[in-house]
Short mmCIF file of C-alpha atoms in Angstrom, two decimals:
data_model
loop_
_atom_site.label_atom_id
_atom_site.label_comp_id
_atom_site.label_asym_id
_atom_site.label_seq_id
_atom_site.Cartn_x
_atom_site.Cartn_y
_atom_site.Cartn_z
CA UNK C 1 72.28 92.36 148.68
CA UNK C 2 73.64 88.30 149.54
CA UNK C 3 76.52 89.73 151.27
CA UNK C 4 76.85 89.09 155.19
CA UNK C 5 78.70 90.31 157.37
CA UNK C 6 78.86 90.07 161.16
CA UNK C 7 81.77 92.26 162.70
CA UNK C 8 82.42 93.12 166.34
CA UNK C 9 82.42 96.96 166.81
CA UNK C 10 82.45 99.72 169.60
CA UNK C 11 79.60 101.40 168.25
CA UNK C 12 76.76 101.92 170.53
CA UNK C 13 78.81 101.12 173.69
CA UNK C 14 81.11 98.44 175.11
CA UNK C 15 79.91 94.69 173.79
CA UNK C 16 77.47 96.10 171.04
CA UNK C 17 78.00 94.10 167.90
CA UNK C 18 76.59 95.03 164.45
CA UNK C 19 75.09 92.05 162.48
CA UNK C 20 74.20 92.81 158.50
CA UNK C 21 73.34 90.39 155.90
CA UNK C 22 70.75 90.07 152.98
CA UNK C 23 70.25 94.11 153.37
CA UNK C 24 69.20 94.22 156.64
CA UNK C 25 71.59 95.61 159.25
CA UNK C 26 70.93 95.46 163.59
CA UNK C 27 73.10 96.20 166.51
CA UNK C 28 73.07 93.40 169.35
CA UNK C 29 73.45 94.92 172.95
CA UNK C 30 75.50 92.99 175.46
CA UNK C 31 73.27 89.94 176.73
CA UNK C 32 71.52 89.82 173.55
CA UNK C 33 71.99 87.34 170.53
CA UNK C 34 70.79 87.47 166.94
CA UNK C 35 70.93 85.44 164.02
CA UNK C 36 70.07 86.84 159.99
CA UNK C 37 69.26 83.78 157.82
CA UNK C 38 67.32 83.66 154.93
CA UNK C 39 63.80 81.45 154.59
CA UNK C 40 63.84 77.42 154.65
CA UNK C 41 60.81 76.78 152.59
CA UNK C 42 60.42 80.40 151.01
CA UNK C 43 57.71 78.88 148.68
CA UNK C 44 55.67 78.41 151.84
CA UNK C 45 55.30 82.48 151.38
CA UNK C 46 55.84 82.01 147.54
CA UNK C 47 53.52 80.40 145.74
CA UNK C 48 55.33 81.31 142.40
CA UNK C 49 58.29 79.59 143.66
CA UNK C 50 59.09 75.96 143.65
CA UNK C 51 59.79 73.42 146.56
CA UNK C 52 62.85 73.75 147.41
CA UNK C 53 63.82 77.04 146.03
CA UNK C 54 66.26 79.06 147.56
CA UNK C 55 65.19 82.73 148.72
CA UNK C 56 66.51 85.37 149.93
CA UNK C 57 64.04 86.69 152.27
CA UNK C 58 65.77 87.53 155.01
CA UNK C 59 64.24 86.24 158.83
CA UNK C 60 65.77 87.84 161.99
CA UNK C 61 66.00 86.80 165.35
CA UNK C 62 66.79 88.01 168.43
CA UNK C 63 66.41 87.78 171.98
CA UNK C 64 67.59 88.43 175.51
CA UNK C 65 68.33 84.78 176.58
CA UNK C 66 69.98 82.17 174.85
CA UNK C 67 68.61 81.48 171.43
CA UNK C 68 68.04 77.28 170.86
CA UNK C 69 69.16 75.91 167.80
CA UNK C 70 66.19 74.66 166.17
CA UNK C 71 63.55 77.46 166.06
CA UNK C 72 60.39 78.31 164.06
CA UNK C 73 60.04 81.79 161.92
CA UNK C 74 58.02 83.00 164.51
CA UNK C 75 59.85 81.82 167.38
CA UNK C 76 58.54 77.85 167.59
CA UNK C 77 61.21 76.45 170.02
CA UNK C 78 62.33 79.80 171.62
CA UNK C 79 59.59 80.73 173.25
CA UNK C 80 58.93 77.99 175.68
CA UNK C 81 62.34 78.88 176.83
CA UNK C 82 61.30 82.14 177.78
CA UNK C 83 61.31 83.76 181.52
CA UNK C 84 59.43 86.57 182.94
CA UNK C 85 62.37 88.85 181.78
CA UNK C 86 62.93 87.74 178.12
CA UNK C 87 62.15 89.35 174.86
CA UNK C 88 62.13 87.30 171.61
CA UNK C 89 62.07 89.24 168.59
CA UNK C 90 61.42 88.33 164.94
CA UNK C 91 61.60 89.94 161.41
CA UNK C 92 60.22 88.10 159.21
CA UNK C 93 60.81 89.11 155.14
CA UNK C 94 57.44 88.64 152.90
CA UNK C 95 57.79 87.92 148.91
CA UNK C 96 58.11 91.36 147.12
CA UNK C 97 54.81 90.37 145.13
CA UNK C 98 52.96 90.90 148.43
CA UNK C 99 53.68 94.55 148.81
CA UNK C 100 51.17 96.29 147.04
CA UNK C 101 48.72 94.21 149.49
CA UNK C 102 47.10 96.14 152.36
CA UNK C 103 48.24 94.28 155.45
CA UNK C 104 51.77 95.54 153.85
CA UNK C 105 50.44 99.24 153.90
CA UNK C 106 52.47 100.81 156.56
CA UNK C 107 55.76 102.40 155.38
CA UNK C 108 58.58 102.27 157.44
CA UNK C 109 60.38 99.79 160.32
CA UNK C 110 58.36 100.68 163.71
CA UNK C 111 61.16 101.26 166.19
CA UNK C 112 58.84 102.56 168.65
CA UNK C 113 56.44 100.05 170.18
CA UNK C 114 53.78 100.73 173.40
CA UNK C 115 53.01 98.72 175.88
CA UNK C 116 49.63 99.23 175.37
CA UNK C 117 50.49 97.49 171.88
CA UNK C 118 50.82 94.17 173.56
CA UNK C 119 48.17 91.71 174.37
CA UNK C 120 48.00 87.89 175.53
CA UNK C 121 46.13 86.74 172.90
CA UNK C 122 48.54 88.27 170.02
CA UNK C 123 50.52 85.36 170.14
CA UNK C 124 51.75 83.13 167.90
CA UNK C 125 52.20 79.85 170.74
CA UNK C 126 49.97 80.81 173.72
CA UNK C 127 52.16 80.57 176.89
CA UNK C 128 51.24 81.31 180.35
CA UNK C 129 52.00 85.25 181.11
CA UNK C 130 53.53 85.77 177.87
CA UNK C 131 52.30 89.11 175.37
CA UNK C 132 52.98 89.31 172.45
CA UNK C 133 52.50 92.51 169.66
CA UNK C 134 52.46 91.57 165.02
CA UNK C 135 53.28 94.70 162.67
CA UNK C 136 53.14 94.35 159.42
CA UNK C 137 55.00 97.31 157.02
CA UNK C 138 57.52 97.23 154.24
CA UNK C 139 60.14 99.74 153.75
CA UNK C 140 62.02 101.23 150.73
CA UNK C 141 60.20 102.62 147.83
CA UNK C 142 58.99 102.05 144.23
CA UNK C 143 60.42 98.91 142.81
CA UNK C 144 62.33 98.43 146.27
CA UNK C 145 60.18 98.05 148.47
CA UNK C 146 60.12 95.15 151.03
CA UNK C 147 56.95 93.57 152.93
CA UNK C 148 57.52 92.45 155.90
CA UNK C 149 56.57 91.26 159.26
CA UNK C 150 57.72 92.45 162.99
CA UNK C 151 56.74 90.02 165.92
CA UNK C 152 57.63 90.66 169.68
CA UNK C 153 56.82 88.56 172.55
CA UNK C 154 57.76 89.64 176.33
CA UNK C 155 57.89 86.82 178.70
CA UNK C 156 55.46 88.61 181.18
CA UNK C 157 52.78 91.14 180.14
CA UNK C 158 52.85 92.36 183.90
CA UNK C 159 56.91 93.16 182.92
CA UNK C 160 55.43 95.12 179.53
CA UNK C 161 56.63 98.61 180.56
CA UNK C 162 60.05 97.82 181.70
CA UNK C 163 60.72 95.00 178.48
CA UNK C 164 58.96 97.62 175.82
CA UNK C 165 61.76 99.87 176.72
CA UNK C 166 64.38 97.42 176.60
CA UNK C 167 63.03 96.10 173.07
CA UNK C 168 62.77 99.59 171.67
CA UNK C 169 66.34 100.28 172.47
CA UNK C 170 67.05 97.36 169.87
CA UNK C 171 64.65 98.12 167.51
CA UNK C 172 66.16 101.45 167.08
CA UNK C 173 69.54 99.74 166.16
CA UNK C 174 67.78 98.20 162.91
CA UNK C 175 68.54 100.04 159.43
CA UNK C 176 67.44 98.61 156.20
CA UNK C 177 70.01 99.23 153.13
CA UNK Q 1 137.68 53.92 138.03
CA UNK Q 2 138.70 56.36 141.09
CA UNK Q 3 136.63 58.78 139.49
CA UNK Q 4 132.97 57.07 139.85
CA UNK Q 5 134.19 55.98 143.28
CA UNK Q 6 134.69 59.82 143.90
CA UNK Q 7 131.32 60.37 142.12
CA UNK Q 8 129.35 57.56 144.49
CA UNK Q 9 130.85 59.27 147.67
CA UNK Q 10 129.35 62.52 146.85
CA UNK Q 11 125.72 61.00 145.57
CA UNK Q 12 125.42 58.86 148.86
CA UNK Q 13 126.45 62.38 150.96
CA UNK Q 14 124.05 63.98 149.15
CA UNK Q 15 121.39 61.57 149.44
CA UNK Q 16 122.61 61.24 153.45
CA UNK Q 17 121.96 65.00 154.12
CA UNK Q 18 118.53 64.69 151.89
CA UNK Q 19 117.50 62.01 154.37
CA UNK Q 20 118.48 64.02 157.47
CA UNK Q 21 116.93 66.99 155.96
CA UNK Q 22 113.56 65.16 155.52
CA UNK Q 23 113.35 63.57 158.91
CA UNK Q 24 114.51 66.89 160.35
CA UNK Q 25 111.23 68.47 158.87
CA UNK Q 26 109.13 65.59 159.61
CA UNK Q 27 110.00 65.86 163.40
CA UNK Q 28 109.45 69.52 163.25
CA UNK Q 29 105.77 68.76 161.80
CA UNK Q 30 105.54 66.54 164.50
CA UNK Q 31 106.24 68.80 167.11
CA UNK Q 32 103.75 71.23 165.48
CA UNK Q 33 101.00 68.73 165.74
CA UNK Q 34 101.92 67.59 169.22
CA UNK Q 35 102.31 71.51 170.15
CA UNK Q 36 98.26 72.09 168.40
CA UNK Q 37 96.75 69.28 170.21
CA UNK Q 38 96.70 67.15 167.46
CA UNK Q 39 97.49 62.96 168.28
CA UNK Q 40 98.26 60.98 165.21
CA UNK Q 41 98.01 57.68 167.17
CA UNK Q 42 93.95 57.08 166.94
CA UNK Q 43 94.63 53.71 169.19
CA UNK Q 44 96.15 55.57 172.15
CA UNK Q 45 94.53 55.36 175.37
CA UNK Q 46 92.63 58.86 176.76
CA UNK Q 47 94.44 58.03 180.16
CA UNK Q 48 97.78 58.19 179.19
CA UNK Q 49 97.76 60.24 176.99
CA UNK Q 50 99.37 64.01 178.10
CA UNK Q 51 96.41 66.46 178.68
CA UNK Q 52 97.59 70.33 178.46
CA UNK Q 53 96.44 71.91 181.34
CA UNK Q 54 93.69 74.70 181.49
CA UNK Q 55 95.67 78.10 181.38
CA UNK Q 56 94.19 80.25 183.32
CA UNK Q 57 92.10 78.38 186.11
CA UNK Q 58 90.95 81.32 188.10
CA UNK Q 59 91.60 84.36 187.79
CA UNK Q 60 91.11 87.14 185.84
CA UNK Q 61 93.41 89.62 188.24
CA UNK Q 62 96.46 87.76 187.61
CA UNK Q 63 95.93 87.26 183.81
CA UNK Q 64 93.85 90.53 182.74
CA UNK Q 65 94.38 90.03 179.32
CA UNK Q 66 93.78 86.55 178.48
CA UNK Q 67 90.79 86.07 181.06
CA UNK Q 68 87.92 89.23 179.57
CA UNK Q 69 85.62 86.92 177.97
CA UNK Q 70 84.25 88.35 174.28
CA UNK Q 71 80.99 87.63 172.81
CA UNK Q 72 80.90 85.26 169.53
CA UNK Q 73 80.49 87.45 166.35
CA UNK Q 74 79.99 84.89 163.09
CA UNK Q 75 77.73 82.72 161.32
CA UNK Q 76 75.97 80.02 161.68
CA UNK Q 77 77.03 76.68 159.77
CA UNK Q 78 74.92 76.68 156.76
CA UNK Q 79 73.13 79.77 158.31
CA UNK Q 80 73.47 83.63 158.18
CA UNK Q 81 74.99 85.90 160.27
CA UNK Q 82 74.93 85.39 164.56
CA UNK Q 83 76.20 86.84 167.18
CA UNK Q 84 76.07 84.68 170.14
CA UNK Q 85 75.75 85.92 173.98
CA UNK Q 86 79.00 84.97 176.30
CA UNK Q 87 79.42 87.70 179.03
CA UNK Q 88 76.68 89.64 180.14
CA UNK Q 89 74.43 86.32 181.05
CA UNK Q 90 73.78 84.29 183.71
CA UNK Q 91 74.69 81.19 183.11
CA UNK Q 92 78.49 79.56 182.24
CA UNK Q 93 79.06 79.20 178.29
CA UNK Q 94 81.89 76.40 177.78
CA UNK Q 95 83.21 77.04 174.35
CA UNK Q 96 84.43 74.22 172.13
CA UNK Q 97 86.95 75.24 169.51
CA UNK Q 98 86.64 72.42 166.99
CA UNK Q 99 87.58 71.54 163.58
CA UNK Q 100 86.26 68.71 161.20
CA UNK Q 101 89.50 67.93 160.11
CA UNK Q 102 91.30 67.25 164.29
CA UNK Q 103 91.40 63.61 164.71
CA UNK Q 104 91.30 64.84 168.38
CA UNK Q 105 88.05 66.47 167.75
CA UNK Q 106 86.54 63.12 166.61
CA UNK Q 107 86.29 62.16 170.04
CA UNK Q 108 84.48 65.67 171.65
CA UNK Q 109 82.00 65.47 168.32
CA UNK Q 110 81.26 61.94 169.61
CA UNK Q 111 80.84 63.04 173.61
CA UNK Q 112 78.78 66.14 172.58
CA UNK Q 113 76.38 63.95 170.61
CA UNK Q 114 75.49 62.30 173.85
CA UNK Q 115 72.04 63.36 174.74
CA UNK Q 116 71.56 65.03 178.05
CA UNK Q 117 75.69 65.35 178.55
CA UNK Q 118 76.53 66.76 181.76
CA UNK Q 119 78.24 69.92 182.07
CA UNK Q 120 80.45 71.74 184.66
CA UNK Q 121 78.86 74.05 186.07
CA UNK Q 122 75.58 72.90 186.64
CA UNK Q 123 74.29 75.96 184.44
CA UNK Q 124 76.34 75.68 181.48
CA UNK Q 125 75.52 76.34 178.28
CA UNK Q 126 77.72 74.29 175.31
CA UNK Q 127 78.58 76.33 172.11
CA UNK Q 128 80.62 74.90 169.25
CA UNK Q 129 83.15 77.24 167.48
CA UNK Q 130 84.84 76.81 164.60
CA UNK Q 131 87.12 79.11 161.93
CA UNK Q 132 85.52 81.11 159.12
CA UNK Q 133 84.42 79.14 156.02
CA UNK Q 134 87.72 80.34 154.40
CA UNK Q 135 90.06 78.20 156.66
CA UNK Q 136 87.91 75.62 157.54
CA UNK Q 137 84.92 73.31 155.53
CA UNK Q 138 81.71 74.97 156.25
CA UNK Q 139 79.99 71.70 155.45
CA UNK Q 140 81.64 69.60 157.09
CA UNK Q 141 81.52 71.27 160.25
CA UNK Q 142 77.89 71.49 159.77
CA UNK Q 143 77.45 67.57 159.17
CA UNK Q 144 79.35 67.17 162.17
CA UNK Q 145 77.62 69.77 164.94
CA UNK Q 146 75.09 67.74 166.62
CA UNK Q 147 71.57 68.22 166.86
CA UNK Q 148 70.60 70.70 168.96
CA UNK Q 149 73.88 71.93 169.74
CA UNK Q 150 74.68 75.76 169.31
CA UNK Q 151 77.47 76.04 166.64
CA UNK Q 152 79.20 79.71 164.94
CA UNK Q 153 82.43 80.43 162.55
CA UNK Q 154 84.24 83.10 163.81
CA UNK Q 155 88.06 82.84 163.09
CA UNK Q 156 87.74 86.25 165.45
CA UNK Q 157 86.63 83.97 168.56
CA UNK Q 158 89.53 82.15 168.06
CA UNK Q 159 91.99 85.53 168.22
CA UNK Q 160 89.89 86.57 170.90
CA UNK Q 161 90.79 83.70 173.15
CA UNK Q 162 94.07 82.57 171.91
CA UNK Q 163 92.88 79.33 170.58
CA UNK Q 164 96.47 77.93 169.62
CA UNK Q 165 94.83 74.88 168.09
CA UNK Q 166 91.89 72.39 168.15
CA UNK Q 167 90.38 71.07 170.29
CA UNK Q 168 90.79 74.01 172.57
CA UNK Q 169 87.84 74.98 175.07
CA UNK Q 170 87.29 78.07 177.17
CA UNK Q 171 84.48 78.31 179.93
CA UNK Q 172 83.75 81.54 180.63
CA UNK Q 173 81.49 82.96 183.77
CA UNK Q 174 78.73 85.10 181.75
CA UNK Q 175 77.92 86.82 185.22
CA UNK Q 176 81.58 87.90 185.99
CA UNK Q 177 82.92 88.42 182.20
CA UNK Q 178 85.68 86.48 182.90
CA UNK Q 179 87.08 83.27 181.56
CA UNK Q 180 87.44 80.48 184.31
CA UNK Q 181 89.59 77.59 182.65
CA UNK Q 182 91.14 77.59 179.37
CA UNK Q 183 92.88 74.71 177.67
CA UNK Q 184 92.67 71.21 176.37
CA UNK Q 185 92.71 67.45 176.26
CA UNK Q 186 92.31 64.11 174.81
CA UNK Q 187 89.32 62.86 176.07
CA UNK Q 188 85.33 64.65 177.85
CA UNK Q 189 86.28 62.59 180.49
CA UNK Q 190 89.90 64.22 180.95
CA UNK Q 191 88.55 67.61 180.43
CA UNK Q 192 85.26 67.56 182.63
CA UNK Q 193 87.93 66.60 185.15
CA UNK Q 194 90.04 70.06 184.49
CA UNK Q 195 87.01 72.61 183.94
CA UNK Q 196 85.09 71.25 187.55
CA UNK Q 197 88.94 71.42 189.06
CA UNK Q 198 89.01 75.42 187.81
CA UNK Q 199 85.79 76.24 189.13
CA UNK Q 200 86.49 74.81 192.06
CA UNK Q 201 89.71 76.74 192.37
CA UNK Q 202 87.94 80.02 191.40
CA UNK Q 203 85.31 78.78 194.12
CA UNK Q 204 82.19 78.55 191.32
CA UNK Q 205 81.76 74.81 191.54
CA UNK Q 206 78.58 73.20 192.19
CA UNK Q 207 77.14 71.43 194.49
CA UNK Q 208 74.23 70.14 193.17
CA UNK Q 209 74.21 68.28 190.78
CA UNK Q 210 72.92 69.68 186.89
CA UNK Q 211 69.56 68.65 186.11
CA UNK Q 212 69.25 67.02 182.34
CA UNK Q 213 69.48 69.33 179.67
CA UNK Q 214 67.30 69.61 176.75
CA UNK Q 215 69.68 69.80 173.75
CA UNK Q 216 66.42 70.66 171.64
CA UNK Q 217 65.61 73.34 173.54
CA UNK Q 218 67.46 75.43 175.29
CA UNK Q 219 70.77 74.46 172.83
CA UNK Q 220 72.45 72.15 175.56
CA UNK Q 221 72.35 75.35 178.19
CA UNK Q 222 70.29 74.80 181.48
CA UNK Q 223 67.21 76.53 181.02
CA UNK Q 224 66.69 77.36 185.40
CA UNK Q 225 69.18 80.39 185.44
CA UNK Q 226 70.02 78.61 188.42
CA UNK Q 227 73.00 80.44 189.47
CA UNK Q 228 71.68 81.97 192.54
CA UNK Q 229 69.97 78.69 193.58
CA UNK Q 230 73.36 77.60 192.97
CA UNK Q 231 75.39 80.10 195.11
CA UNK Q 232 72.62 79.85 197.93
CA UNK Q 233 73.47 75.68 197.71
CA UNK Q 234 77.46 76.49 198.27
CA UNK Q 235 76.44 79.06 201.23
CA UNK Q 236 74.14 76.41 202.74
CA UNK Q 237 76.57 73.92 202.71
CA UNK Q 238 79.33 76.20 204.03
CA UNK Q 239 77.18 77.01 207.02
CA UNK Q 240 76.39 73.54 207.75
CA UNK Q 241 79.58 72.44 207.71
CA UNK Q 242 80.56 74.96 210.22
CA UNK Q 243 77.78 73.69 212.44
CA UNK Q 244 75.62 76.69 211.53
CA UNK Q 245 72.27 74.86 210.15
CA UNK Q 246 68.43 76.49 210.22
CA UNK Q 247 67.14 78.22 213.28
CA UNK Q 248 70.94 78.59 214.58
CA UNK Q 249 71.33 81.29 217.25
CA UNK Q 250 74.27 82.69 215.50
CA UNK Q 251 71.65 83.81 212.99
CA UNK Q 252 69.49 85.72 214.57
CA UNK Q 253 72.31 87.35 217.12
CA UNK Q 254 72.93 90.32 214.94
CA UNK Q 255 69.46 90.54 213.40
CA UNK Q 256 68.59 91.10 217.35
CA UNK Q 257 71.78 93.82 217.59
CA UNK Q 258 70.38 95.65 214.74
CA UNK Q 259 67.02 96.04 216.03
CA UNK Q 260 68.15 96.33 219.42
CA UNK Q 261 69.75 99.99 217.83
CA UNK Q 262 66.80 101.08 216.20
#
């Protein structure tokens, strides 16, 4: 479940590279970057947990521009460097405790998003011409399952058909194990 | 009497051949340090100091092995697991192979700290990469990557390039896939030098010059995706150096042909 690994493979198509850490597995097309980490303050989403404690609620990023160093969960940092052609994705891990509540209701990862899902005022940071789409969900079952949180934003709602596409083509690449 | 003299002889030739042995390996260690990029003299002056020159300045036709750029496939220091964009972008990535431990390194750490550093290129993004936690200190590395400044272990980059030793940097064109200058030196000065001299000899230099970088956002990369701008700035100054400047009749000549045929 701790174990990471990042490897370089062929699957997928020349420069696709398979990220997996913390259970949570995604292939990065060419031109795309990711990163898996694991909360900073999980007892921000924790209330059982102390200050400080480590977690290992995994948050995902990934986008189709360079991703800067010093980033929120929900993209704080990235965004603003954002053109009409990026996509900035983020998974972010809720404590297991939360599950059984009803934003977590929807089972399964949803790999195929709409355009019509995306809105300007679904964002977390409003930025000019930006959309932006929230799902929550958890997947697994019984004593396994995981709450969490999917947040896209495209860098120009007028782009939404052409970047859903794109997104959903990485979305499709994530596999929870 | 004879006998300990005998017995003398043979313990100083013993101790001469230990002696030649050691310095023998000590020179050898030498070498391999000189050979990795690695100056023991902290005191010694960037200028005169030899500089190993890039190894492959242009061209990926002539060296099709060494010059296919590869995307970086680690972690993060003190982070998870990254994978970090090289070819298939549009901007140059100049690639840093560092270790904490390089006395060499000391100085790059020191000229990447440098807020708003200017980079070759003029849309050049910096990434630090060092080896996997198992060959080098995770934690130091991390203490020493400054802020704002992309950083990933992968002991695979290194392969990937050849990296014979640190420092060792690589700047690869993310439009073209190919690496542009490869190699090292003692000093940011010394090596800014080397990098502008290989994009100028694989005709990508600049000719304006880079706008500051935000470190804190955009990870020390220029933020524009200026290289069109960038290519239309070389064409404009081509033409105007050949007389040919805006409104020039040479322009419009073939524009004139073409419609001339419809």
């Amino acid at each position: 479940m701790t174990s990471q690994t990042a490897s370089a493979s062929l699957i997928g198509g020349v420069g696709v590279n398979r990220l997996a850490a913390h259970g949570v597995s995604l292939e990065v097309p060419a031109g795309w970057e990711a990163e898996l980490s694991t909360q900073q303050d999980p007892a921000a989403l924790d209330p059982d947990l102390q200050p400080g404690a480590k977690s290992q609620l995994v948050v995902v990023h990934a986008a189709n521009f360079s991703l800067p160093t010093e980033r929120g969960d929900y993209g704080r940092g990235a965004v603003e460097a954002m053109d009409a052609n990026s996509i900035f994705v983020a998974l972010i891990e809720f404590p297991a405790a939360s599950v059984d509540r009803r934003l977590f209701a929807a089972a399964g990862f949803p790999t195929r998003l709409r355009p019509a899902d995306f809105a300007t005022d679904q964002v977390q940071r409003s930025l000019p011409g930006q959309a932006g789409v929230q799902r929550f969900f958890h997947v697994g079952t019984g004593v396994k399952r995981r709450p969490f949180c999917l947040y896209a934003v495209l860098g120009a709602y007028s782009k939404r058909a052409m970047l859903v596409a794109e997104l959903n083509r990485l979305l499709s690449s994530f596999s929870f194990y | 009497m004879t006998l300990l003299v005998v017995l003398l002889a043979i313990a100083v030739g013993v101790l001469t051949l230990l002696v030649f042995g050691l310095l023998r390996t000590h020179a050898e260690i030498l070498r391999a340090l000189d050979r990795a990029g690695i100056s023991l003299d902290d005191s010694s002056d960037s200028a005169s100091s030899p500089v190993l020159a890039p190894q492959s300045r242009v061209s990926a036709s002539e060296q099709p092995q060494t010059s296919q750029a590869h995307d970086l496939v680690g972690t993060v220091p003190a982070g998870g697991a990254a994978k970090v964009a090289v070819i298939g972008v549009n901007h140059f990535t100049l690639l840093a192979f560092l270790s904490p431990g390089c006395r060499t390194c000391k100085r790059f750490w020191e000229a990447f700290a440098v807020p708003d550093l200017e980079l070759p290129g003029g849309n050049t993004r910096l990434v630090i990469v060092g080896q996997d936690p198992a060959h080098d200190s995770e934690a130091a590395l991390a203490q020493l990557v400054p802020p704002g400044v992309k950083a990933v272990l992968s002991s695979a980059a290194w392969q990937n390039y050849d990296v014979p030793g640190s420092p060792y940097f690589v700047l690869v064109d993310g439009v073209s896939n190919r690496v542009v200058g490869a190699g090292s030196a003692m000093s940011w000065q010394q090596l800014r030098d080397l990098l502008n001299q290989a994009l100028d000899d694989a005709g990508l230099a600049s000719t304006s010059s880079q706008p500051p970088s935000d470190a804190r956002q955009s990870g020390r990369s220029q933020s524009g995706r200026s290289r069109s701008r960038g290519r239309n700035a070389r064409a404009d100054q081509a033409l105007q150096s050949a007389g040919v400047g805006p409104g020039h009749s040479s322009l419009y000549n073939a524009l004139s042909v073409d419609q001339d045929q419809q």
